[in-house]
Coordinates of C-alpha atoms (C1' of nucleotides) in Angstrom, one line a residue:
Chain A
M1 CA -209.1 -123.5 76.4
S2 CA -207.7 -123.2 79.9
T3 CA -210.6 -122.9 82.2
E4 CA -208.1 -122.1 84.9
P5 CA -210.0 -119.8 87.3
L6 CA -207.9 -116.7 86.8
S7 CA -206.0 -115.5 89.8
R8 CA -203.7 -112.7 90.8
A9 CA -200.7 -115.0 90.2
R10 CA -201.8 -115.8 86.7
I11 CA -202.3 -112.1 86.0
V12 CA -198.9 -111.1 87.3
A13 CA -197.3 -113.9 85.4
A14 CA -199.0 -112.7 82.2
A15 CA -197.8 -109.2 82.9
I16 CA -194.2 -110.3 83.4
E17 CA -194.2 -112.4 80.2
L18 CA -195.7 -109.5 78.3
I19 CA -193.2 -107.0 79.6
E20 CA -190.3 -109.2 78.7
R21 CA -191.7 -109.9 75.3
E22 CA -192.8 -106.4 74.2
G23 CA -191.4 -104.0 76.8
A24 CA -193.0 -102.1 79.7
D25 CA -194.8 -99.7 77.4
A26 CA -196.9 -102.5 76.0
V27 CA -198.5 -103.2 79.4
S28 CA -202.1 -102.2 79.6
M29 CA -205.0 -103.8 81.3
R30 CA -206.6 -104.5 77.9
R31 CA -203.5 -106.1 76.6
I32 CA -203.1 -108.4 79.6
A33 CA -206.7 -109.3 79.5
A34 CA -206.4 -110.2 75.8
E35 CA -203.3 -112.2 76.5
L36 CA -205.3 -114.2 79.1
G37 CA -208.3 -114.5 76.8
V38 CA -210.4 -112.7 79.4
G39 CA -212.5 -109.6 79.8
V40 CA -210.7 -106.4 80.9
M41 CA -212.7 -105.8 84.0
S42 CA -212.3 -109.3 85.2
L43 CA -208.8 -108.4 86.2
Y44 CA -210.1 -106.0 88.7
N45 CA -211.6 -108.8 90.7
H46 CA -208.0 -109.9 91.6
V47 CA -206.0 -106.7 91.4
P48 CA -207.2 -103.3 92.7
N49 CA -205.6 -101.3 90.0
K50 CA -202.8 -101.2 87.5
D51 CA -200.2 -99.8 89.9
A52 CA -200.8 -102.6 92.4
L53 CA -200.4 -105.0 89.5
L54 CA -197.0 -103.5 88.7
S55 CA -196.1 -103.7 92.3
G56 CA -197.0 -107.4 92.2
V57 CA -194.7 -107.8 89.2
A58 CA -191.9 -106.2 91.1
E59 CA -192.4 -108.3 94.1
A60 CA -192.7 -111.5 92.0
V61 CA -189.5 -110.8 90.2
L62 CA -187.7 -109.9 93.4
S63 CA -188.8 -113.0 95.1
E64 CA -187.2 -115.1 92.5
I65 CA -183.7 -114.1 93.7
E66 CA -181.8 -117.3 94.6
F67 CA -180.1 -116.8 97.9
T68 CA -177.7 -119.5 98.7
D69 CA -176.2 -117.7 101.6
D70 CA -173.5 -119.7 103.5
P71 CA -173.0 -118.0 106.9
G72 CA -169.8 -119.9 107.3
A73 CA -168.1 -118.5 104.2
D74 CA -165.8 -115.5 104.1
W75 CA -167.8 -112.3 104.2
T76 CA -166.3 -111.1 101.0
D77 CA -167.5 -114.1 99.2
R78 CA -170.9 -113.7 100.7
V79 CA -171.0 -110.2 99.4
R80 CA -170.0 -111.3 96.0
V81 CA -172.6 -114.0 95.9
Q82 CA -175.4 -111.7 97.0
A83 CA -174.5 -109.0 94.6
R84 CA -174.4 -111.5 91.7
A85 CA -177.8 -112.9 92.8
F86 CA -179.3 -109.4 92.2
R87 CA -177.6 -109.1 88.9
Q88 CA -178.8 -112.5 87.8
I89 CA -182.4 -111.7 88.1
A90 CA -181.8 -108.4 86.3
H91 CA -180.5 -110.6 83.4
H92 CA -183.4 -113.0 83.6
Y93 CA -186.0 -110.2 83.6
P94 CA -184.2 -107.3 81.9
R95 CA -187.2 -105.3 81.0
C96 CA -188.8 -105.8 84.4
T97 CA -185.7 -104.6 86.2
M98 CA -186.4 -100.9 85.6
L99 CA -189.8 -101.4 87.1
V100 CA -188.3 -103.1 90.2
V101 CA -185.8 -100.5 90.9
S102 CA -188.1 -97.6 90.2
R103 CA -190.5 -98.5 92.9
Q104 CA -189.5 -99.0 96.5
V105 CA -190.6 -102.4 97.7
H106 CA -192.2 -102.7 101.1
S107 CA -192.8 -106.4 101.2
P108 CA -191.4 -109.6 102.6
A109 CA -190.0 -110.3 99.2
G110 CA -187.7 -107.3 99.5
M111 CA -186.9 -108.0 103.1
L112 CA -185.1 -111.3 102.8
P113 CA -182.2 -109.8 100.8
V114 CA -181.9 -107.1 103.4
E115 CA -181.8 -109.6 106.2
R116 CA -179.1 -111.6 104.5
A117 CA -177.1 -108.6 103.7
L118 CA -177.2 -107.2 107.2
A119 CA -176.2 -110.6 108.6
T120 CA -173.2 -110.6 106.2
L121 CA -172.2 -107.1 107.2
R122 CA -172.5 -107.9 110.8
S123 CA -170.3 -110.9 110.3
A124 CA -167.8 -108.6 108.6
G125 CA -167.5 -106.7 111.8
F126 CA -169.9 -103.8 111.6
D127 CA -172.3 -102.8 114.4
G128 CA -175.9 -102.1 113.5
A129 CA -175.8 -98.5 112.5
D130 CA -172.8 -98.9 110.3
A131 CA -174.1 -102.1 108.7
V132 CA -177.3 -100.2 107.7
R133 CA -175.3 -97.4 106.2
V134 CA -172.9 -99.6 104.3
L135 CA -175.8 -101.7 103.1
R136 CA -177.5 -98.6 101.7
V137 CA -174.3 -97.6 99.9
F138 CA -174.0 -101.1 98.4
I139 CA -177.6 -101.2 97.4
A140 CA -177.2 -97.8 95.7
F141 CA -174.3 -99.1 93.8
V142 CA -176.1 -102.3 92.7
V143 CA -179.3 -100.4 91.7
G144 CA -177.4 -97.8 89.8
S145 CA -175.4 -100.5 88.0
L146 CA -178.4 -102.5 87.0
L147 CA -180.3 -99.4 85.9
R148 CA -177.5 -98.5 83.6
E149 CA -177.2 -102.0 82.4
V150 CA -180.8 -102.3 81.4
G151 CA -181.3 -98.7 80.5
V152 CA -178.6 -98.8 77.9
T153 CA -180.3 -102.0 76.5
P154 CA -183.8 -101.0 75.7
A155 CA -183.7 -102.4 72.2
F156 CA -181.2 -105.2 71.9
A157 CA -181.3 -105.1 68.1
P158 CA -179.7 -102.0 66.5
P159 CA -175.9 -101.3 67.0
R160 CA -177.0 -97.9 68.0
E161 CA -175.6 -95.6 65.4
D162 CA -177.9 -92.8 66.2
A163 CA -177.0 -89.2 66.8
A164 CA -174.6 -90.1 69.6
D165 CA -171.3 -90.9 67.9
P166 CA -171.6 -88.6 64.8
G167 CA -171.3 -85.7 67.2
V168 CA -167.8 -86.7 67.8
V169 CA -166.7 -84.8 70.8
D170 CA -164.6 -81.7 70.5
P171 CA -161.1 -82.6 71.7
A172 CA -160.5 -79.1 72.9
L173 CA -163.6 -78.9 75.1
F174 CA -163.6 -82.4 76.3
P175 CA -160.1 -83.8 76.1
E176 CA -160.6 -86.7 78.6
V177 CA -163.9 -87.7 77.0
H178 CA -162.3 -87.6 73.6
A179 CA -159.2 -89.6 74.6
L180 CA -161.3 -92.2 76.3
S181 CA -164.2 -92.3 73.9
A182 CA -163.5 -95.8 72.9
L183 CA -163.6 -97.0 76.5
L184 CA -166.7 -94.9 77.2
D185 CA -168.6 -96.3 74.3
G186 CA -167.8 -99.9 75.0
C187 CA -169.8 -101.6 77.6
D188 CA -168.5 -104.7 79.4
H189 CA -171.3 -104.8 81.9
E190 CA -170.1 -108.0 83.4
G191 CA -166.6 -106.7 83.9
D192 CA -167.8 -103.3 85.1
F193 CA -170.0 -104.9 87.7
E194 CA -167.4 -107.2 89.0
F195 CA -164.9 -104.3 89.1
G196 CA -167.4 -102.4 91.1
V197 CA -168.2 -105.2 93.5
E198 CA -164.5 -105.7 94.2
L199 CA -164.0 -101.9 94.7
M200 CA -166.9 -101.9 97.2
I201 CA -165.6 -104.9 99.0
R202 CA -162.3 -103.2 99.4
A203 CA -163.9 -100.1 100.6
I204 CA -165.8 -102.1 103.2
A205 CA -162.7 -104.0 104.2
V206 CA -160.7 -100.8 105.0
H207 CA -163.6 -99.1 106.7
P208 CA -162.5 -97.8 110.1
A209 CA -165.7 -98.8 111.9
R210 CA -165.1 -102.5 111.4
R211 CA -164.2 -104.4 114.6
E212 CA -162.4 -107.5 113.6
G213 CA -160.6 -106.9 110.4
T214 CA -158.3 -108.5 108.0
R215 CA -155.9 -107.6 110.8
T216 CA -153.6 -106.0 108.2
A217 CA -153.7 -102.8 110.1
A218 CA -156.3 -101.7 107.6
D219 CA -158.5 -100.2 110.2
A220 CA -155.7 -98.4 111.9
L221 CA -154.8 -96.9 108.6
G222 CA -158.4 -96.0 108.0
K223 CA -158.8 -94.3 111.3
A224 CA -155.7 -92.2 110.9
D225 CA -156.5 -91.4 107.3
V226 CA -160.1 -90.6 107.4
D227 CA -160.7 -88.4 110.4
T228 CA -161.8 -85.1 109.0
Chain B
M1 CA -201.3 -62.0 78.1
S2 CA -197.8 -62.9 77.3
T3 CA -197.5 -62.7 73.6
E4 CA -194.1 -64.4 73.9
P5 CA -193.6 -66.4 70.8
L6 CA -193.6 -69.9 72.3
S7 CA -190.4 -71.7 72.0
R8 CA -188.9 -75.1 72.9
A9 CA -187.3 -73.5 75.9
R10 CA -190.6 -72.1 77.2
I11 CA -192.3 -75.5 76.7
V12 CA -189.5 -77.3 78.6
A13 CA -189.6 -74.8 81.4
A14 CA -193.4 -75.2 81.7
A15 CA -192.9 -79.0 81.8
I16 CA -190.3 -78.7 84.5
E17 CA -192.5 -76.5 86.6
L18 CA -195.5 -78.7 86.1
I19 CA -193.6 -81.8 87.1
E20 CA -192.2 -80.2 90.2
R21 CA -195.6 -78.9 91.2
E22 CA -197.8 -81.9 90.5
G23 CA -195.5 -84.8 89.8
A24 CA -194.4 -86.6 86.6
D25 CA -197.8 -88.3 86.2
A26 CA -199.4 -85.0 85.6
V27 CA -197.4 -84.2 82.5
S28 CA -199.4 -84.4 79.3
M29 CA -199.3 -82.4 76.2
R30 CA -202.7 -81.0 76.8
R31 CA -201.8 -80.1 80.4
I32 CA -198.7 -78.2 79.3
A33 CA -200.5 -76.5 76.5
A34 CA -203.2 -75.3 79.0
E35 CA -200.4 -74.2 81.3
L36 CA -199.0 -72.0 78.6
G37 CA -202.4 -70.8 77.4
V38 CA -201.9 -72.3 74.0
G39 CA -203.4 -75.0 71.7
V40 CA -202.2 -78.5 72.2
M41 CA -200.9 -79.0 68.7
S42 CA -198.9 -75.8 68.7
L43 CA -196.4 -77.6 70.9
Y44 CA -195.6 -79.9 68.1
N45 CA -194.1 -77.0 66.1
H46 CA -191.3 -76.9 68.6
V47 CA -191.0 -80.4 69.9
P48 CA -191.3 -83.5 67.8
N49 CA -193.1 -85.6 70.4
K50 CA -193.6 -86.1 74.1
D51 CA -190.5 -88.3 74.6
A52 CA -188.3 -85.6 73.1
L53 CA -189.8 -83.1 75.4
L54 CA -189.0 -85.2 78.4
S55 CA -185.4 -85.6 77.1
G56 CA -185.3 -81.9 76.9
V57 CA -186.4 -81.7 80.5
A58 CA -183.7 -84.1 81.5
E59 CA -181.1 -82.2 79.6
A60 CA -182.2 -78.8 81.0
V61 CA -182.1 -80.1 84.6
L62 CA -178.7 -81.7 84.0
S63 CA -177.3 -78.6 82.5
E64 CA -178.0 -76.6 85.7
I65 CA -175.4 -78.5 87.6
E66 CA -173.0 -76.0 89.0
F67 CA -169.5 -77.2 88.5
T68 CA -166.9 -75.2 90.3
D69 CA -164.1 -77.6 89.7
D70 CA -160.7 -76.6 91.0
P71 CA -158.0 -78.7 89.3
G72 CA -155.6 -77.6 91.9
A73 CA -157.5 -78.9 94.9
D74 CA -157.0 -82.3 96.5
W75 CA -158.7 -85.0 94.3
T76 CA -160.7 -86.2 97.3
D77 CA -162.2 -82.7 97.7
R78 CA -162.9 -82.6 94.0
V79 CA -164.8 -85.8 94.2
R80 CA -166.8 -84.5 97.2
V81 CA -167.7 -81.3 95.4
Q82 CA -168.8 -83.1 92.2
A83 CA -170.8 -85.7 94.0
R84 CA -172.6 -82.9 96.0
A85 CA -173.2 -81.0 92.8
F86 CA -175.3 -83.9 91.5
R87 CA -177.2 -84.2 94.7
Q88 CA -177.9 -80.6 94.8
I89 CA -179.8 -80.6 91.6
A90 CA -181.7 -83.6 92.7
H91 CA -182.8 -81.5 95.7
H92 CA -183.7 -78.6 93.5
Y93 CA -185.7 -80.7 91.1
P94 CA -186.7 -83.7 93.2
R95 CA -189.6 -84.9 91.0
C96 CA -187.5 -84.5 87.8
T97 CA -184.7 -86.5 89.1
M98 CA -186.3 -89.8 88.5
L99 CA -186.8 -88.7 84.9
V100 CA -183.1 -87.7 84.6
V101 CA -181.7 -91.0 85.9
S102 CA -184.2 -93.2 84.0
R103 CA -183.1 -92.0 80.6
Q104 CA -179.5 -92.1 79.5
V105 CA -178.4 -88.8 78.3
H106 CA -176.4 -88.5 75.1
S107 CA -175.8 -84.7 75.0
P108 CA -173.2 -82.2 75.8
A109 CA -175.1 -81.4 79.0
G110 CA -174.3 -84.9 80.2
M111 CA -170.8 -84.8 79.0
L112 CA -169.3 -82.0 81.0
P113 CA -169.7 -83.8 84.3
V114 CA -168.1 -86.9 82.7
E115 CA -165.2 -84.8 81.5
R116 CA -164.7 -83.2 85.0
A117 CA -164.9 -86.5 86.7
L118 CA -162.4 -88.2 84.4
A119 CA -160.0 -85.3 84.9
T120 CA -160.4 -85.7 88.6
L121 CA -159.8 -89.4 88.6
R122 CA -156.8 -89.0 86.3
S123 CA -155.4 -86.5 88.8
A124 CA -156.0 -89.1 91.5
G125 CA -153.6 -91.4 89.7
F126 CA -155.6 -93.7 87.5
D127 CA -154.9 -94.5 83.9
G128 CA -157.6 -94.2 81.3
A129 CA -159.2 -97.6 81.6
D130 CA -159.4 -97.6 85.3
A131 CA -160.6 -94.0 85.5
V132 CA -163.6 -95.0 83.3
R133 CA -164.4 -98.0 85.4
V134 CA -164.1 -96.2 88.7
L135 CA -166.2 -93.4 87.3
R136 CA -168.9 -95.9 86.3
V137 CA -169.0 -97.3 89.8
F138 CA -169.2 -93.9 91.3
I139 CA -172.0 -92.8 89.0
A140 CA -173.8 -96.0 89.8
F141 CA -173.6 -95.1 93.5
V142 CA -174.7 -91.6 93.0
V143 CA -177.6 -92.5 90.7
G144 CA -178.7 -95.3 93.1
S145 CA -178.6 -92.9 96.0
L146 CA -180.5 -90.2 94.4
L147 CA -183.1 -92.6 93.1
R148 CA -183.7 -93.9 96.6
E149 CA -183.8 -90.4 97.9
V150 CA -186.4 -89.2 95.5
G151 CA -188.2 -92.5 95.2
V152 CA -188.9 -92.6 98.9
T153 CA -190.2 -89.1 98.8
P154 CA -193.0 -89.2 96.2
A155 CA -195.5 -87.4 98.5
F156 CA -193.8 -85.2 101.0
A157 CA -196.9 -84.8 103.1
P158 CA -198.0 -87.9 105.0
P159 CA -195.9 -89.5 107.7
R160 CA -196.4 -92.7 105.8
E161 CA -198.2 -94.9 108.3
D162 CA -199.5 -97.2 105.6
A163 CA -199.2 -101.0 105.4
A164 CA -195.5 -101.0 105.9
D165 CA -194.9 -100.7 109.6
P166 CA -198.0 -102.5 110.9
G167 CA -196.6 -105.7 109.5
V168 CA -193.9 -105.5 112.1
V169 CA -191.3 -108.0 111.0
D170 CA -191.1 -111.4 112.6
P171 CA -188.1 -111.4 114.8
A172 CA -187.6 -115.1 114.2
L173 CA -187.5 -114.9 110.5
F174 CA -185.7 -111.6 110.2
P175 CA -183.7 -111.1 113.3
E176 CA -181.3 -108.5 111.8
V177 CA -184.1 -106.5 110.2
H178 CA -186.1 -106.6 113.4
A179 CA -183.2 -105.5 115.5
L180 CA -182.3 -102.6 113.2
S181 CA -185.8 -101.7 112.1
A182 CA -185.5 -98.3 113.8
L183 CA -182.4 -97.5 111.7
L184 CA -183.9 -99.0 108.6
D185 CA -187.1 -96.9 108.8
G186 CA -185.3 -93.6 109.5
C187 CA -183.8 -91.9 106.6
D188 CA -181.0 -89.4 107.1
H189 CA -180.4 -88.9 103.4
E190 CA -177.8 -86.2 103.8
G191 CA -175.8 -88.3 106.3
D192 CA -176.2 -91.5 104.2
F193 CA -175.0 -89.8 101.1
E194 CA -172.0 -88.3 102.8
F195 CA -171.2 -91.6 104.4
G196 CA -171.3 -93.2 101.0
V197 CA -169.1 -90.6 99.3
E198 CA -166.5 -91.0 102.0
L199 CA -166.7 -94.8 101.6
M200 CA -166.2 -94.5 97.9
I201 CA -163.3 -92.1 98.3
R202 CA -161.6 -94.5 100.6
A203 CA -162.2 -97.3 98.1
I204 CA -160.6 -95.2 95.4
A205 CA -157.8 -94.2 97.6
V206 CA -156.8 -97.8 98.4
H207 CA -157.3 -99.0 94.9
P208 CA -154.2 -100.9 93.7
A209 CA -154.3 -99.4 90.2
R210 CA -153.5 -95.9 91.4
R211 CA -150.1 -94.7 90.6
E212 CA -149.2 -91.9 93.0
G213 CA -151.1 -92.3 96.3
T214 CA -151.7 -90.4 99.5
R215 CA -148.4 -92.0 100.3
T216 CA -149.8 -93.4 103.5
A217 CA -149.0 -96.9 102.2
A218 CA -152.6 -97.2 101.4
D219 CA -151.8 -98.6 97.9
A220 CA -149.3 -101.0 99.3
L221 CA -151.9 -102.2 101.7
G222 CA -154.4 -102.5 98.9
K223 CA -152.1 -104.5 96.7
A224 CA -151.2 -106.9 99.5
D225 CA -154.8 -107.2 100.8
V226 CA -156.8 -107.6 97.7
D227 CA -155.0 -110.0 95.5
T228 CA -157.2 -113.0 95.4
Chain C
dA1 C1' -236.5 -127.0 97.8
dT2 C1' -236.4 -122.0 97.9
dT3 C1' -234.4 -118.1 98.9
dG4 C1' -230.9 -115.1 99.5
dA5 C1' -226.1 -113.5 99.6
dC6 C1' -222.0 -113.3 97.5
dG7 C1' -218.1 -113.6 94.3
dT8 C1' -216.7 -113.6 89.7
dA9 C1' -216.8 -112.5 84.6
dC10 C1' -218.2 -109.3 81.6
dG11 C1' -219.9 -105.0 78.6
dT12 C1' -220.7 -100.3 78.4
dA13 C1' -219.3 -95.6 79.3
dC14 C1' -216.4 -91.7 80.5
dA15 C1' -212.6 -88.8 80.8
dC16 C1' -208.2 -88.5 79.3
dC17 C1' -204.1 -89.5 76.5
dG18 C1' -200.6 -88.8 72.2
dT19 C1' -200.6 -87.3 67.8
dA20 C1' -201.8 -87.4 62.4
dC21 C1' -203.9 -84.3 59.5
dG22 C1' -205.9 -80.1 57.4
dT23 C1' -207.0 -75.1 57.7
dG24 C1' -206.2 -70.2 58.1
dC25 C1' -203.4 -66.4 59.1
dA26 C1' -199.3 -63.3 59.2
dA27 C1' -194.6 -62.2 57.8
dG28 C1' -191.0 -62.1 54.4
dC29 C1' -189.1 -62.5 49.9
dT30 C1' -189.2 -62.0 44.8
Chain D
dA1 C1' -198.6 -58.5 43.3
dG2 C1' -197.9 -63.2 44.2
dC3 C1' -195.7 -66.9 46.5
dT4 C1' -193.6 -69.3 50.1
dT5 C1' -193.0 -70.4 54.7
dG6 C1' -194.0 -71.2 59.4
dC7 C1' -196.7 -71.1 63.3
dA8 C1' -201.2 -71.5 65.9
dC9 C1' -205.1 -74.1 66.0
dG10 C1' -209.3 -77.5 65.7
dT11 C1' -210.9 -81.9 64.7
dA12 C1' -210.5 -86.7 64.8
dC13 C1' -208.7 -91.5 65.7
dG14 C1' -207.2 -95.1 68.3
dG15 C1' -205.6 -96.0 72.7
dT16 C1' -205.6 -95.7 78.0
dG17 C1' -207.4 -96.7 83.3
dT18 C1' -211.3 -97.7 85.6
dA19 C1' -216.3 -96.6 87.7
dC20 C1' -220.6 -98.7 87.3
dG21 C1' -224.3 -101.9 86.3
dT22 C1' -225.5 -106.6 85.0
dA23 C1' -225.7 -111.6 84.6
dC24 C1' -224.5 -115.9 86.2
dG25 C1' -222.5 -119.4 89.0
dT26 C1' -222.0 -121.6 94.0
dC27 C1' -223.1 -122.1 98.7
dA28 C1' -225.8 -121.3 103.4
dA29 C1' -229.7 -120.7 105.8
dT30 C1' -234.3 -121.2 105.8

DNA sequence: ATTGACGTACGTACACCGTACGTGCAAGCT
DNA sequence: AGCTTGCACGTACGGTGTACGTACGTCAAT
């Protein structure tokens, strides 16, 4: 068949495809080798070990983010675009997403998003230190959201009627949970994410450390309101 | 030695201790059995399988959150307290935290925090639907923060002078990252978390869907400012 | 043209994993 | 007494990551 010379890229690609097809638990060196029609140990000529392979997967997925950053656009729109770009790859590689967020990435692939985000926050009026902190909060939100979104979706198939709902909550002990159980069970991930992004944008907009603002006295309010 | 009758609780406790001592990768049924001075298969009399054991670990850790919710306090303080309660257990069981956040918990242990949080958000002036959405955003932030905090701390020991910093970033390609590299490398987790909590609180405070506000015209501002 | 070094593919082997299955023992009930 | 039940345990099977040795290209220097 394909006498293609077997490269790290091919191995990583096979791993990604395997993960998306059968889940992260299905990944094993033997499985990937079989997928490529190749001996197990041949993989080790291109990849030092399994962990490095998975890092390669994370990096490859991350590097597929499409950043069409327009420095001239309103900073709120830039934030929206960048947040959605992250979510888009999570949708394209749902089973790989957990892998990406579980391992911190120290590579150029993970750096470009950071660069773009920092530039956006600077344009929103933050100085360096605050831009970094705001960025970290935003990343935390995005990562947490995606993790929930993919974590709740391990098996697309069943309507999930397992031992969760039968234990209908005791209204006396958990009145709020009981009253809102319909909302808590439902999952409009798209809507939840957009809601969160708008909330974060608003939080950034009213942050007291911003220099030039929406000039709606938001920063003045923030200053007066927030001081401990 | 201890002729203690071996129970699910003892097994879970041993697993937690093992994880904290040697990391999550060290957990194996054989290892835990050895730790307890017991045959491997004896464990299966109390735990159906390894995955259930890990769920037990997650639930046990989660149930140790200390919630001293004061319904009379200012809602902002209640939010602060609850957020810190989460972070506190993450500090007490750093290596278990990844496990807790990676698996969605459907158990009473995970429900009490939700109940408290919803009550707090209701007291902050949100109706049911918005309370749920705001809560999800907040949880996403907390989970993302803790994940970063523990993910960046797999091995406490080395000062981490691996292949990350030597590849000093190209100032031309990544000007912002280069300029702020000192800030990006440092990690004041405590400060970052508190910064994020305050940012989230401010975001909640100015949210247009709140009924009664801090009466600082924050909601009025929010309404005027945010409408697309 | 011969030799040697080198990189790649591969098979074998080892230690470890989760767990299905069968066996024996001790306690409690009839 | 007999019987049942439940727990501790050993063995065994199929799977895992990967260290190590081997065989076979290709290319450089002789």
